[in-house]
């Protein structure tokens, strides 16, 4: 295996994994102790912005099947994957993204990853983030499996957002009015291994925050996720079997007026192995207005954000990250 030598700026501390809290969400999902789970969620999101969750109700064999399908997809010839290129989908942002085709920290880093994105099925382009998905024409089982997983993630995300609402002393149905037709993206990710000296110029994903409400991440056993703690140190988000990693995005940070933290994170694949992950992103309706909650605005924490629509914010973030948009 080729030796990997990380630049000092890419080294993460091997701290106790409890630094990213582990929350049992079973009592939230089955209704036996929603308030107790919501208190744990509040601590996690106000301090780390990330949490592992267990007892999340998604069968491990389904997760394993999605990872197997993802590996098979990325093993397809580049010519076949390129037929599904994201640029074909206009502003629906559905399809294949080649290495360096999306760069989340473009002023500093090129992202060494390839992606496949899809979302809510639409027969025609309806506007930004809503349009037809692109699928391998000779592989219907791929569509059935991965889209079924997307639907399970939508349902789980809505349950988690009920817990977040309760953690903010809001009615658990609070997010429903903002999510009648929410933007969601199911992503498959592949990170090739790196060797030799690895610097911030090229890593798996550059440092960034996520754009929307909530991310549900399934990881393989390779590792590579790094989360920035409040001391400015990078902490490893080491995979824990049977868990997802949950983190919030910019919209929840805006909604809570910085009470909750959309934390900076990146991926550095120094394992010498292929790395795969399956993140799901859910936001709000395109025209949903996000502004700080009155309960999160105080004399000691004055209002930090103006109102913004979910779609406006997300489009601005996409325009800064995608190579094919920069060329348009």
PDB file of C-alpha atoms in Angstrom:
ATOM      1  CA  UNK A   1       0.000   0.000   0.000  1.00  0.00           C
ATOM      2  CA  UNK A   2       1.503   3.407  -0.966  1.00  0.00           C
ATOM      3  CA  UNK A   3       2.479   5.515   1.998  1.00  0.00           C
ATOM      4  CA  UNK A   4       0.395   8.609   2.683  1.00  0.00           C
ATOM      5  CA  UNK A   5       2.006  11.645   4.281  1.00  0.00           C
ATOM      6  CA  UNK A   6      -0.535  14.209   5.441  1.00  0.00           C
ATOM      7  CA  UNK A   7       0.293  17.878   5.489  1.00  0.00           C
ATOM      8  CA  UNK A   8       0.182  19.149   9.084  1.00  0.00           C
ATOM      9  CA  UNK A   9      -2.998  21.130   8.341  1.00  0.00           C
ATOM     10  CA  UNK A  10      -4.836  17.902   7.487  1.00  0.00           C
ATOM     11  CA  UNK A  11      -4.077  15.965  10.672  1.00  0.00           C
ATOM     12  CA  UNK A  12      -7.016  15.281  12.987  1.00  0.00           C
ATOM     13  CA  UNK A  13      -6.840  14.477  16.679  1.00  0.00           C
ATOM     14  CA  UNK A  14      -7.709  10.944  17.727  1.00  0.00           C
ATOM     15  CA  UNK A  15     -10.040  12.058  20.488  1.00  0.00           C
ATOM     16  CA  UNK A  16     -12.698  10.074  22.286  1.00  0.00           C
ATOM     17  CA  UNK A  17     -15.606   9.575  19.937  1.00  0.00           C
ATOM     18  CA  UNK A  18     -17.999  10.900  22.551  1.00  0.00           C
ATOM     19  CA  UNK A  19     -16.756  14.309  21.429  1.00  0.00           C
ATOM     20  CA  UNK A  20     -19.333  13.785  18.697  1.00  0.00           C
ATOM     21  CA  UNK A  21     -22.269  12.746  20.883  1.00  0.00           C
ATOM     22  CA  UNK A  22     -24.096   9.448  20.400  1.00  0.00           C
ATOM     23  CA  UNK A  23     -27.876   9.723  20.742  1.00  0.00           C
ATOM     24  CA  UNK A  24     -30.338   6.839  20.933  1.00  0.00           C
ATOM     25  CA  UNK A  25     -33.281   8.121  18.885  1.00  0.00           C
ATOM     26  CA  UNK A  26     -35.397   5.007  19.390  1.00  0.00           C
ATOM     27  CA  UNK A  27     -37.544   6.694  22.087  1.00  0.00           C
ATOM     28  CA  UNK A  28     -38.127   9.629  19.717  1.00  0.00           C
ATOM     29  CA  UNK A  29     -39.275   7.390  16.886  1.00  0.00           C
ATOM     30  CA  UNK A  30     -41.534   5.167  18.991  1.00  0.00           C
ATOM     31  CA  UNK A  31     -42.844   8.067  21.105  1.00  0.00           C
ATOM     32  CA  UNK A  32     -41.814   6.666  24.498  1.00  0.00           C
ATOM     33  CA  UNK A  33     -39.522   9.552  25.487  1.00  0.00           C
ATOM     34  CA  UNK A  34     -39.520  12.332  22.910  1.00  0.00           C
ATOM     35  CA  UNK A  35     -38.602  15.024  25.413  1.00  0.00           C
ATOM     36  CA  UNK A  36     -35.635  13.104  26.768  1.00  0.00           C
ATOM     37  CA  UNK A  37     -34.217  12.602  23.288  1.00  0.00           C
ATOM     38  CA  UNK A  38     -34.877  16.232  22.411  1.00  0.00           C
ATOM     39  CA  UNK A  39     -32.738  17.341  25.356  1.00  0.00           C
ATOM     40  CA  UNK A  40     -29.842  15.226  24.058  1.00  0.00           C
ATOM     41  CA  UNK A  41     -30.364  16.670  20.583  1.00  0.00           C
ATOM     42  CA  UNK A  42     -30.201  20.203  21.980  1.00  0.00           C
ATOM     43  CA  UNK A  43     -26.865  19.546  23.666  1.00  0.00           C
ATOM     44  CA  UNK A  44     -25.401  17.911  20.578  1.00  0.00           C
ATOM     45  CA  UNK A  45     -26.498  20.567  18.091  1.00  0.00           C
ATOM     46  CA  UNK A  46     -25.617  23.547  20.266  1.00  0.00           C
ATOM     47  CA  UNK A  47     -22.138  22.208  21.033  1.00  0.00           C
ATOM     48  CA  UNK A  48     -21.028  20.025  18.109  1.00  0.00           C
ATOM     49  CA  UNK A  49     -23.565  20.470  15.328  1.00  0.00           C
ATOM     50  CA  UNK A  50     -23.081  16.729  14.771  1.00  0.00           C
ATOM     51  CA  UNK A  51     -24.283  13.563  16.444  1.00  0.00           C
ATOM     52  CA  UNK A  52     -24.191   9.840  15.881  1.00  0.00           C
ATOM     53  CA  UNK A  53     -27.663   8.285  16.104  1.00  0.00           C
ATOM     54  CA  UNK A  54     -28.515   4.664  16.815  1.00  0.00           C
ATOM     55  CA  UNK A  55     -31.795   2.717  16.747  1.00  0.00           C
ATOM     56  CA  UNK A  56     -32.761   4.777  13.724  1.00  0.00           C
ATOM     57  CA  UNK A  57     -35.128   2.131  12.241  1.00  0.00           C
ATOM     58  CA  UNK A  58     -33.363   1.738   8.865  1.00  0.00           C
ATOM     59  CA  UNK A  59     -32.451  -1.949   8.292  1.00  0.00           C
ATOM     60  CA  UNK A  60     -28.725  -2.637   8.008  1.00  0.00           C
ATOM     61  CA  UNK A  61     -29.276  -4.935   5.027  1.00  0.00           C
ATOM     62  CA  UNK A  62     -30.871  -2.049   3.114  1.00  0.00           C
ATOM     63  CA  UNK A  63     -27.915   0.207   3.912  1.00  0.00           C
ATOM     64  CA  UNK A  64     -25.481  -2.535   2.859  1.00  0.00           C
ATOM     65  CA  UNK A  65     -27.367  -3.039  -0.411  1.00  0.00           C
ATOM     66  CA  UNK A  66     -27.162   0.673  -1.215  1.00  0.00           C
ATOM     67  CA  UNK A  67     -23.410   0.656  -0.607  1.00  0.00           C
ATOM     68  CA  UNK A  68     -23.035  -2.374  -2.887  1.00  0.00           C
ATOM     69  CA  UNK A  69     -25.027  -0.633  -5.617  1.00  0.00           C
ATOM     70  CA  UNK A  70     -22.949   2.524  -5.164  1.00  0.00           C
ATOM     71  CA  UNK A  71     -19.689   0.618  -5.624  1.00  0.00           C
ATOM     72  CA  UNK A  72     -21.065  -1.049  -8.738  1.00  0.00           C
ATOM     73  CA  UNK A  73     -22.209   2.301 -10.155  1.00  0.00           C
ATOM     74  CA  UNK A  74     -18.858   4.005  -9.683  1.00  0.00           C
ATOM     75  CA  UNK A  75     -17.120   0.981 -11.244  1.00  0.00           C
ATOM     76  CA  UNK A  76     -18.988   1.657 -14.504  1.00  0.00           C
ATOM     77  CA  UNK A  77     -16.884   3.028 -17.354  1.00  0.00           C
ATOM     78  CA  UNK A  78     -16.520   6.793 -17.272  1.00  0.00           C
ATOM     79  CA  UNK A  79     -18.234   6.994 -20.672  1.00  0.00           C
ATOM     80  CA  UNK A  80     -21.399   5.436 -19.202  1.00  0.00           C
ATOM     81  CA  UNK A  81     -21.391   7.643 -16.125  1.00  0.00           C
ATOM     82  CA  UNK A  82     -20.835  10.761 -18.223  1.00  0.00           C
ATOM     83  CA  UNK A  83     -24.045  10.029 -20.148  1.00  0.00           C
ATOM     84  CA  UNK A  84     -25.792  10.891 -16.856  1.00  0.00           C
ATOM     85  CA  UNK A  85     -23.797  14.071 -16.214  1.00  0.00           C
ATOM     86  CA  UNK A  86     -25.415  16.633 -13.935  1.00  0.00           C
ATOM     87  CA  UNK A  87     -25.112  19.318 -16.608  1.00  0.00           C
ATOM     88  CA  UNK A  88     -27.785  17.463 -18.614  1.00  0.00           C
ATOM     89  CA  UNK A  89     -30.340  18.219 -15.913  1.00  0.00           C
ATOM     90  CA  UNK A  90     -30.156  22.034 -16.088  1.00  0.00           C
ATOM     91  CA  UNK A  91     -31.027  23.479 -12.658  1.00  0.00           C
ATOM     92  CA  UNK A  92     -32.554  20.253 -11.333  1.00  0.00           C
ATOM     93  CA  UNK A  93     -29.014  19.238 -10.278  1.00  0.00           C
ATOM     94  CA  UNK A  94     -29.505  15.512 -10.845  1.00  0.00           C
ATOM     95  CA  UNK A  95     -26.893  13.083 -12.126  1.00  0.00           C
ATOM     96  CA  UNK A  96     -23.198  12.243 -12.179  1.00  0.00           C
ATOM     97  CA  UNK A  97     -20.430  14.609 -11.055  1.00  0.00           C
ATOM     98  CA  UNK A  98     -16.856  13.782 -11.996  1.00  0.00           C
ATOM     99  CA  UNK A  99     -13.779  14.331  -9.782  1.00  0.00           C
ATOM    100  CA  UNK A 100     -13.173  18.086  -9.366  1.00  0.00           C
ATOM    101  CA  UNK A 101     -16.631  18.801 -10.870  1.00  0.00           C
ATOM    102  CA  UNK A 102     -17.860  20.135  -7.505  1.00  0.00           C
ATOM    103  CA  UNK A 103     -15.568  22.010  -5.141  1.00  0.00           C
ATOM    104  CA  UNK A 104     -16.940  22.955  -1.747  1.00  0.00           C
ATOM    105  CA  UNK A 105     -14.007  25.162  -0.722  1.00  0.00           C
ATOM    106  CA  UNK A 106     -12.964  26.396  -4.185  1.00  0.00           C
ATOM    107  CA  UNK A 107     -10.595  29.096  -2.982  1.00  0.00           C
ATOM    108  CA  UNK A 108      -8.410  26.496  -1.284  1.00  0.00           C
ATOM    109  CA  UNK A 109      -9.250  22.930  -2.296  1.00  0.00           C
ATOM    110  CA  UNK A 110     -10.145  20.732  -5.270  1.00  0.00           C
ATOM    111  CA  UNK A 111     -12.462  17.879  -4.253  1.00  0.00           C
ATOM    112  CA  UNK A 112     -11.182  14.420  -5.194  1.00  0.00           C
ATOM    113  CA  UNK A 113     -14.519  12.656  -5.274  1.00  0.00           C
ATOM    114  CA  UNK A 114     -17.199  11.569  -7.704  1.00  0.00           C
ATOM    115  CA  UNK A 115     -20.903  11.764  -6.968  1.00  0.00           C
ATOM    116  CA  UNK A 116     -24.290  10.668  -8.164  1.00  0.00           C
ATOM    117  CA  UNK A 117     -27.260  12.806  -7.095  1.00  0.00           C
ATOM    118  CA  UNK A 118     -31.004  12.299  -7.355  1.00  0.00           C
ATOM    119  CA  UNK A 119     -34.106  13.569  -5.611  1.00  0.00           C
ATOM    120  CA  UNK A 120     -37.916  13.653  -5.684  1.00  0.00           C
ATOM    121  CA  UNK A 121     -39.132  12.192  -8.966  1.00  0.00           C
ATOM    122  CA  UNK A 122     -40.522  14.696 -11.473  1.00  0.00           C
ATOM    123  CA  UNK A 123     -41.519  14.085 -15.098  1.00  0.00           C
ATOM    124  CA  UNK A 124     -40.392  17.524 -16.309  1.00  0.00           C
ATOM    125  CA  UNK A 125     -38.136  20.331 -15.119  1.00  0.00           C
ATOM    126  CA  UNK A 126     -40.197  22.396 -12.673  1.00  0.00           C
ATOM    127  CA  UNK A 127     -37.453  24.748 -11.490  1.00  0.00           C
ATOM    128  CA  UNK A 128     -34.288  24.681  -9.394  1.00  0.00           C
ATOM    129  CA  UNK A 129     -33.836  21.333  -7.594  1.00  0.00           C
ATOM    130  CA  UNK A 130     -36.993  19.789  -9.080  1.00  0.00           C
ATOM    131  CA  UNK A 131     -36.837  17.849 -12.320  1.00  0.00           C
ATOM    132  CA  UNK A 132     -36.354  14.375 -13.809  1.00  0.00           C
ATOM    133  CA  UNK A 133     -33.755  12.102 -12.279  1.00  0.00           C
ATOM    134  CA  UNK A 134     -31.198  10.454 -14.552  1.00  0.00           C
ATOM    135  CA  UNK A 135     -30.810   6.690 -14.190  1.00  0.00           C
ATOM    136  CA  UNK A 136     -28.702   3.987 -15.869  1.00  0.00           C
ATOM    137  CA  UNK A 137     -31.099   2.737 -18.552  1.00  0.00           C
ATOM    138  CA  UNK A 138     -29.989  -0.901 -18.368  1.00  0.00           C
ATOM    139  CA  UNK A 139     -30.127  -1.198 -14.580  1.00  0.00           C
ATOM    140  CA  UNK A 140     -33.698  -0.753 -13.260  1.00  0.00           C
ATOM    141  CA  UNK A 141     -32.864  -2.443  -9.952  1.00  0.00           C
ATOM    142  CA  UNK A 142     -30.472   0.417  -9.149  1.00  0.00           C
ATOM    143  CA  UNK A 143     -33.258   2.951  -9.471  1.00  0.00           C
ATOM    144  CA  UNK A 144     -35.694   0.906  -7.391  1.00  0.00           C
ATOM    145  CA  UNK A 145     -33.211   0.279  -4.578  1.00  0.00           C
ATOM    146  CA  UNK A 146     -31.657   3.712  -4.252  1.00  0.00           C
ATOM    147  CA  UNK A 147     -34.872   5.686  -4.723  1.00  0.00           C
ATOM    148  CA  UNK A 148     -36.554   3.493  -2.107  1.00  0.00           C
ATOM    149  CA  UNK A 149     -33.709   4.397   0.256  1.00  0.00           C
ATOM    150  CA  UNK A 150     -34.282   8.098  -0.525  1.00  0.00           C
ATOM    151  CA  UNK A 151     -37.907   7.750   0.504  1.00  0.00           C
ATOM    152  CA  UNK A 152     -36.930   6.102   3.788  1.00  0.00           C
ATOM    153  CA  UNK A 153     -34.518   8.974   4.441  1.00  0.00           C
ATOM    154  CA  UNK A 154     -37.231  11.575   3.835  1.00  0.00           C
ATOM    155  CA  UNK A 155     -39.408   9.925   6.475  1.00  0.00           C
ATOM    156  CA  UNK A 156     -36.540   9.615   8.967  1.00  0.00           C
ATOM    157  CA  UNK A 157     -35.465  13.223   8.421  1.00  0.00           C
ATOM    158  CA  UNK A 158     -38.959  14.472   9.190  1.00  0.00           C
ATOM    159  CA  UNK A 159     -38.937  12.521  12.459  1.00  0.00           C
ATOM    160  CA  UNK A 160     -35.548  13.965  13.380  1.00  0.00           C
ATOM    161  CA  UNK A 161     -36.814  17.461  12.633  1.00  0.00           C
ATOM    162  CA  UNK A 162     -39.703  16.827  15.025  1.00  0.00           C
ATOM    163  CA  UNK A 163     -37.080  16.138  17.674  1.00  0.00           C
ATOM    164  CA  UNK A 164     -35.201  19.308  16.737  1.00  0.00           C
ATOM    165  CA  UNK A 165     -38.438  21.303  17.008  1.00  0.00           C
ATOM    166  CA  UNK A 166     -39.066  19.899  20.492  1.00  0.00           C
ATOM    167  CA  UNK A 167     -35.471  20.690  21.462  1.00  0.00           C
ATOM    168  CA  UNK A 168     -36.229  24.350  20.671  1.00  0.00           C
ATOM    169  CA  UNK A 169     -39.481  24.300  22.718  1.00  0.00           C
ATOM    170  CA  UNK A 170     -41.487  24.460  19.513  1.00  0.00           C
ATOM    171  CA  UNK A 171     -44.454  22.267  18.562  1.00  0.00           C
ATOM    172  CA  UNK A 172     -43.122  19.046  17.050  1.00  0.00           C
ATOM    173  CA  UNK A 173     -45.043  19.873  13.856  1.00  0.00           C
ATOM    174  CA  UNK A 174     -43.198  23.204  13.446  1.00  0.00           C
ATOM    175  CA  UNK A 175     -41.223  22.238  10.336  1.00  0.00           C
ATOM    176  CA  UNK A 176     -44.236  20.816   8.494  1.00  0.00           C
ATOM    177  CA  UNK A 177     -45.344  24.243   7.255  1.00  0.00           C
ATOM    178  CA  UNK A 178     -41.845  24.857   5.869  1.00  0.00           C
ATOM    179  CA  UNK A 179     -41.657  21.437   4.202  1.00  0.00           C
ATOM    180  CA  UNK A 180     -44.776  20.829   2.135  1.00  0.00           C
ATOM    181  CA  UNK A 181     -42.609  20.178  -0.940  1.00  0.00           C
ATOM    182  CA  UNK A 182     -39.063  20.216   0.415  1.00  0.00           C
ATOM    183  CA  UNK A 183     -35.837  20.124  -1.555  1.00  0.00           C
ATOM    184  CA  UNK A 184     -34.040  16.836  -0.933  1.00  0.00           C
ATOM    185  CA  UNK A 185     -30.958  15.274  -2.483  1.00  0.00           C
ATOM    186  CA  UNK A 186     -29.838  11.690  -2.129  1.00  0.00           C
ATOM    187  CA  UNK A 187     -26.141  11.416  -2.935  1.00  0.00           C
ATOM    188  CA  UNK A 188     -23.780   8.520  -3.528  1.00  0.00           C
ATOM    189  CA  UNK A 189     -20.100   9.354  -3.042  1.00  0.00           C
ATOM    190  CA  UNK A 190     -16.821   7.713  -3.992  1.00  0.00           C
ATOM    191  CA  UNK A 191     -13.420   8.938  -2.803  1.00  0.00           C
ATOM    192  CA  UNK A 192     -10.372   7.484  -4.588  1.00  0.00           C
ATOM    193  CA  UNK A 193      -7.362   6.808  -2.352  1.00  0.00           C
ATOM    194  CA  UNK A 194      -4.515   9.303  -2.216  1.00  0.00           C
ATOM    195  CA  UNK A 195      -0.822   8.584  -1.791  1.00  0.00           C
ATOM    196  CA  UNK A 196       2.363  10.551  -1.245  1.00  0.00           C
ATOM    197  CA  UNK A 197       2.210  13.992   0.303  1.00  0.00           C
ATOM    198  CA  UNK A 198      -1.410  15.136   0.693  1.00  0.00           C
ATOM    199  CA  UNK A 199      -2.039  18.844   1.244  1.00  0.00           C
ATOM    200  CA  UNK A 200      -5.165  21.004   1.361  1.00  0.00           C
ATOM    201  CA  UNK A 201      -4.874  21.625  -2.390  1.00  0.00           C
ATOM    202  CA  UNK A 202      -6.535  18.287  -3.196  1.00  0.00           C
ATOM    203  CA  UNK A 203      -8.517  16.275  -0.625  1.00  0.00           C
ATOM    204  CA  UNK A 204     -11.783  14.328  -0.641  1.00  0.00           C
ATOM    205  CA  UNK A 205     -13.996  17.297   0.238  1.00  0.00           C
ATOM    206  CA  UNK A 206     -12.797  20.728   1.256  1.00  0.00           C
ATOM    207  CA  UNK A 207     -13.903  22.393   4.468  1.00  0.00           C
ATOM    208  CA  UNK A 208     -17.545  23.488   4.325  1.00  0.00           C
ATOM    209  CA  UNK A 209     -20.869  23.645   6.082  1.00  0.00           C
ATOM    210  CA  UNK A 210     -23.910  21.914   4.633  1.00  0.00           C
ATOM    211  CA  UNK A 211     -26.451  24.166   2.981  1.00  0.00           C
ATOM    212  CA  UNK A 212     -29.887  23.224   4.222  1.00  0.00           C
ATOM    213  CA  UNK A 213     -31.701  21.807   7.237  1.00  0.00           C
ATOM    214  CA  UNK A 214     -30.353  18.349   7.937  1.00  0.00           C
ATOM    215  CA  UNK A 215     -27.905  15.728   6.668  1.00  0.00           C
ATOM    216  CA  UNK A 216     -28.117  11.982   7.344  1.00  0.00           C
ATOM    217  CA  UNK A 217     -24.798  10.308   6.546  1.00  0.00           C
ATOM    218  CA  UNK A 218     -24.111   6.603   6.175  1.00  0.00           C
ATOM    219  CA  UNK A 219     -20.377   5.817   6.173  1.00  0.00           C
ATOM    220  CA  UNK A 220     -18.439   2.723   5.227  1.00  0.00           C
ATOM    221  CA  UNK A 221     -15.693   1.508   7.574  1.00  0.00           C
ATOM    222  CA  UNK A 222     -12.856   3.481   5.957  1.00  0.00           C
ATOM    223  CA  UNK A 223     -13.207   6.765   7.843  1.00  0.00           C
ATOM    224  CA  UNK A 224     -11.979  10.174   6.767  1.00  0.00           C
ATOM    225  CA  UNK A 225     -14.662  12.558   8.025  1.00  0.00           C
ATOM    226  CA  UNK A 226     -13.204  15.388  10.113  1.00  0.00           C
ATOM    227  CA  UNK A 227     -15.240  17.877  12.154  1.00  0.00           C
ATOM    228  CA  UNK A 228     -13.913  21.187  13.466  1.00  0.00           C
ATOM    229  CA  UNK A 229     -14.411  21.568  17.208  1.00  0.00           C
ATOM    230  CA  UNK A 230     -14.763  24.841  19.088  1.00  0.00           C
ATOM    231  CA  UNK A 231     -11.056  24.883  19.915  1.00  0.00           C
ATOM    232  CA  UNK A 232     -10.235  24.930  16.202  1.00  0.00           C
ATOM    233  CA  UNK A 233      -9.020  21.319  16.172  1.00  0.00           C
ATOM    234  CA  UNK A 234     -10.114  18.750  13.602  1.00  0.00           C
ATOM    235  CA  UNK A 235     -11.733  15.715  15.256  1.00  0.00           C
ATOM    236  CA  UNK A 236     -12.239  12.417  13.460  1.00  0.00           C
ATOM    237  CA  UNK A 237     -15.816  11.293  12.850  1.00  0.00           C
ATOM    238  CA  UNK A 238     -14.825   7.635  13.015  1.00  0.00           C
ATOM    239  CA  UNK A 239     -17.503   5.242  11.692  1.00  0.00           C
ATOM    240  CA  UNK A 240     -19.562   3.441  14.348  1.00  0.00           C
ATOM    241  CA  UNK A 241     -21.385   0.399  12.988  1.00  0.00           C
ATOM    242  CA  UNK A 242     -25.168   0.651  13.168  1.00  0.00           C
ATOM    243  CA  UNK A 243     -25.255   4.447  13.368  1.00  0.00           C
ATOM    244  CA  UNK A 244     -25.797   7.382  11.071  1.00  0.00           C
ATOM    245  CA  UNK A 245     -24.048  10.689  11.533  1.00  0.00           C
ATOM    246  CA  UNK A 246     -26.489  13.576  11.632  1.00  0.00           C
ATOM    247  CA  UNK A 247     -25.533  17.210  11.199  1.00  0.00           C
ATOM    248  CA  UNK A 248     -27.448  20.397  10.650  1.00  0.00           C
ATOM    249  CA  UNK A 249     -26.880  22.887   7.859  1.00  0.00           C
ATOM    250  CA  UNK A 250     -26.914  26.636   7.381  1.00  0.00           C
ATOM    251  CA  UNK A 251     -30.688  26.999   7.500  1.00  0.00           C
ATOM    252  CA  UNK A 252     -31.016  25.601  11.029  1.00  0.00           C
ATOM    253  CA  UNK A 253     -28.131  27.770  12.189  1.00  0.00           C
ATOM    254  CA  UNK A 254     -29.917  30.820  10.729  1.00  0.00           C
ATOM    255  CA  UNK A 255     -33.243  29.719  12.213  1.00  0.00           C
ATOM    256  CA  UNK A 256     -31.693  29.417  15.684  1.00  0.00           C
ATOM    257  CA  UNK A 257     -29.653  32.630  15.367  1.00  0.00           C
ATOM    258  CA  UNK A 258     -26.417  30.665  15.957  1.00  0.00           C
ATOM    259  CA  UNK A 259     -27.756  28.856  19.028  1.00  0.00           C
ATOM    260  CA  UNK A 260     -27.291  25.661  16.999  1.00  0.00           C
ATOM    261  CA  UNK A 261     -24.092  25.176  15.027  1.00  0.00           C
ATOM    262  CA  UNK A 262     -23.787  24.211  11.356  1.00  0.00           C
ATOM    263  CA  UNK A 263     -20.288  22.922  11.849  1.00  0.00           C
ATOM    264  CA  UNK A 264     -17.417  22.973   9.391  1.00  0.00           C
ATOM    265  CA  UNK A 265     -16.293  19.551   8.195  1.00  0.00           C
ATOM    266  CA  UNK A 266     -14.228  17.936   5.452  1.00  0.00           C
ATOM    267  CA  UNK A 267     -13.083  14.515   4.207  1.00  0.00           C
ATOM    268  CA  UNK A 268      -9.450  13.421   4.047  1.00  0.00           C
ATOM    269  CA  UNK A 269      -9.108   9.862   2.741  1.00  0.00           C
ATOM    270  CA  UNK A 270      -5.646   8.854   3.960  1.00  0.00           C
ATOM    271  CA  UNK A 271      -6.576   5.160   4.297  1.00  0.00           C
ATOM    272  CA  UNK A 272      -5.057   3.988   1.024  1.00  0.00           C
ATOM    273  CA  UNK A 273      -8.471   2.422   0.239  1.00  0.00           C
ATOM    274  CA  UNK A 274     -11.503   3.398  -1.789  1.00  0.00           C
ATOM    275  CA  UNK A 275     -13.986   5.236   0.446  1.00  0.00           C
ATOM    276  CA  UNK A 276     -17.755   5.325  -0.099  1.00  0.00           C
ATOM    277  CA  UNK A 277     -20.450   7.240   1.750  1.00  0.00           C
ATOM    278  CA  UNK A 278     -24.167   7.871   1.285  1.00  0.00           C
ATOM    279  CA  UNK A 279     -25.328  11.290   2.508  1.00  0.00           C
ATOM    280  CA  UNK A 280     -28.937  12.457   2.331  1.00  0.00           C
ATOM    281  CA  UNK A 281     -29.742  16.170   2.466  1.00  0.00           C
ATOM    282  CA  UNK A 282     -33.136  17.681   3.248  1.00  0.00           C
ATOM    283  CA  UNK A 283     -33.931  21.366   3.243  1.00  0.00           C
ATOM    284  CA  UNK A 284     -37.226  23.242   3.199  1.00  0.00           C
ATOM    285  CA  UNK A 285     -39.582  24.331   0.416  1.00  0.00           C
ATOM    286  CA  UNK A 286     -37.879  26.419  -2.250  1.00  0.00           C
ATOM    287  CA  UNK A 287     -39.837  29.531  -1.256  1.00  0.00           C
ATOM    288  CA  UNK A 288     -39.845  28.861   2.511  1.00  0.00           C
ATOM    289  CA  UNK A 289     -38.667  31.918   4.429  1.00  0.00           C
ATOM    290  CA  UNK A 290     -36.038  31.219   7.063  1.00  0.00           C
ATOM    291  CA  UNK A 291     -35.423  33.835   9.738  1.00  0.00           C
ATOM    292  CA  UNK A 292     -34.294  33.697  13.360  1.00  0.00           C
ATOM    293  CA  UNK A 293     -36.812  32.438  15.887  1.00  0.00           C
ATOM    294  CA  UNK A 294     -37.898  35.121  18.313  1.00  0.00           C
ATOM    295  CA  UNK A 295     -37.005  32.809  21.176  1.00  0.00           C
ATOM    296  CA  UNK A 296     -33.391  32.700  19.938  1.00  0.00           C
ATOM    297  CA  UNK A 297     -33.001  36.489  19.783  1.00  0.00           C
ATOM    298  CA  UNK A 298     -32.008  38.080  23.084  1.00  0.00           C
ATOM    299  CA  UNK A 299     -30.091  41.073  24.371  1.00  0.00           C
ATOM    300  CA  UNK A 300     -26.989  38.907  24.640  1.00  0.00           C
ATOM    301  CA  UNK A 301     -27.619  37.258  21.252  1.00  0.00           C
ATOM    302  CA  UNK A 302     -29.075  39.941  18.960  1.00  0.00           C
ATOM    303  CA  UNK A 303     -30.511  39.005  15.576  1.00  0.00           C
ATOM    304  CA  UNK A 304     -27.659  37.935  13.286  1.00  0.00           C
ATOM    305  CA  UNK A 305     -29.482  37.119  10.045  1.00  0.00           C
ATOM    306  CA  UNK A 306     -31.962  38.701   7.672  1.00  0.00           C
ATOM    307  CA  UNK A 307     -34.783  36.555   6.279  1.00  0.00           C
ATOM    308  CA  UNK A 308     -33.792  34.412   3.292  1.00  0.00           C
ATOM    309  CA  UNK A 309     -35.647  31.858   1.199  1.00  0.00           C
ATOM    310  CA  UNK A 310     -34.343  28.325   1.252  1.00  0.00           C
ATOM    311  CA  UNK A 311     -33.999  28.205  -2.545  1.00  0.00           C
ATOM    312  CA  UNK A 312     -32.174  31.525  -2.771  1.00  0.00           C
ATOM    313  CA  UNK A 313     -29.625  30.423  -0.190  1.00  0.00           C
ATOM    314  CA  UNK A 314     -29.084  26.979  -1.710  1.00  0.00           C
ATOM    315  CA  UNK A 315     -28.707  28.289  -5.278  1.00  0.00           C
ATOM    316  CA  UNK A 316     -26.084  30.765  -4.124  1.00  0.00           C
ATOM    317  CA  UNK A 317     -24.093  27.991  -2.446  1.00  0.00           C
ATOM    318  CA  UNK A 318     -24.378  25.730  -5.506  1.00  0.00           C
ATOM    319  CA  UNK A 319     -23.206  28.464  -7.874  1.00  0.00           C
ATOM    320  CA  UNK A 320     -19.991  28.788  -5.878  1.00  0.00           C
ATOM    321  CA  UNK A 321     -19.269  25.042  -5.904  1.00  0.00           C
ATOM    322  CA  UNK A 322     -20.073  23.566  -9.315  1.00  0.00           C
ATOM    323  CA  UNK A 323     -17.634  23.662 -12.201  1.00  0.00           C
ATOM    324  CA  UNK A 324     -20.344  23.280 -14.857  1.00  0.00           C
ATOM    325  CA  UNK A 325     -22.180  26.326 -13.483  1.00  0.00           C
ATOM    326  CA  UNK A 326     -19.010  28.409 -13.542  1.00  0.00           C
ATOM    327  CA  UNK A 327     -18.633  27.605 -17.243  1.00  0.00           C
ATOM    328  CA  UNK A 328     -22.221  28.568 -18.081  1.00  0.00           C
TER     329      UNK A 328
END
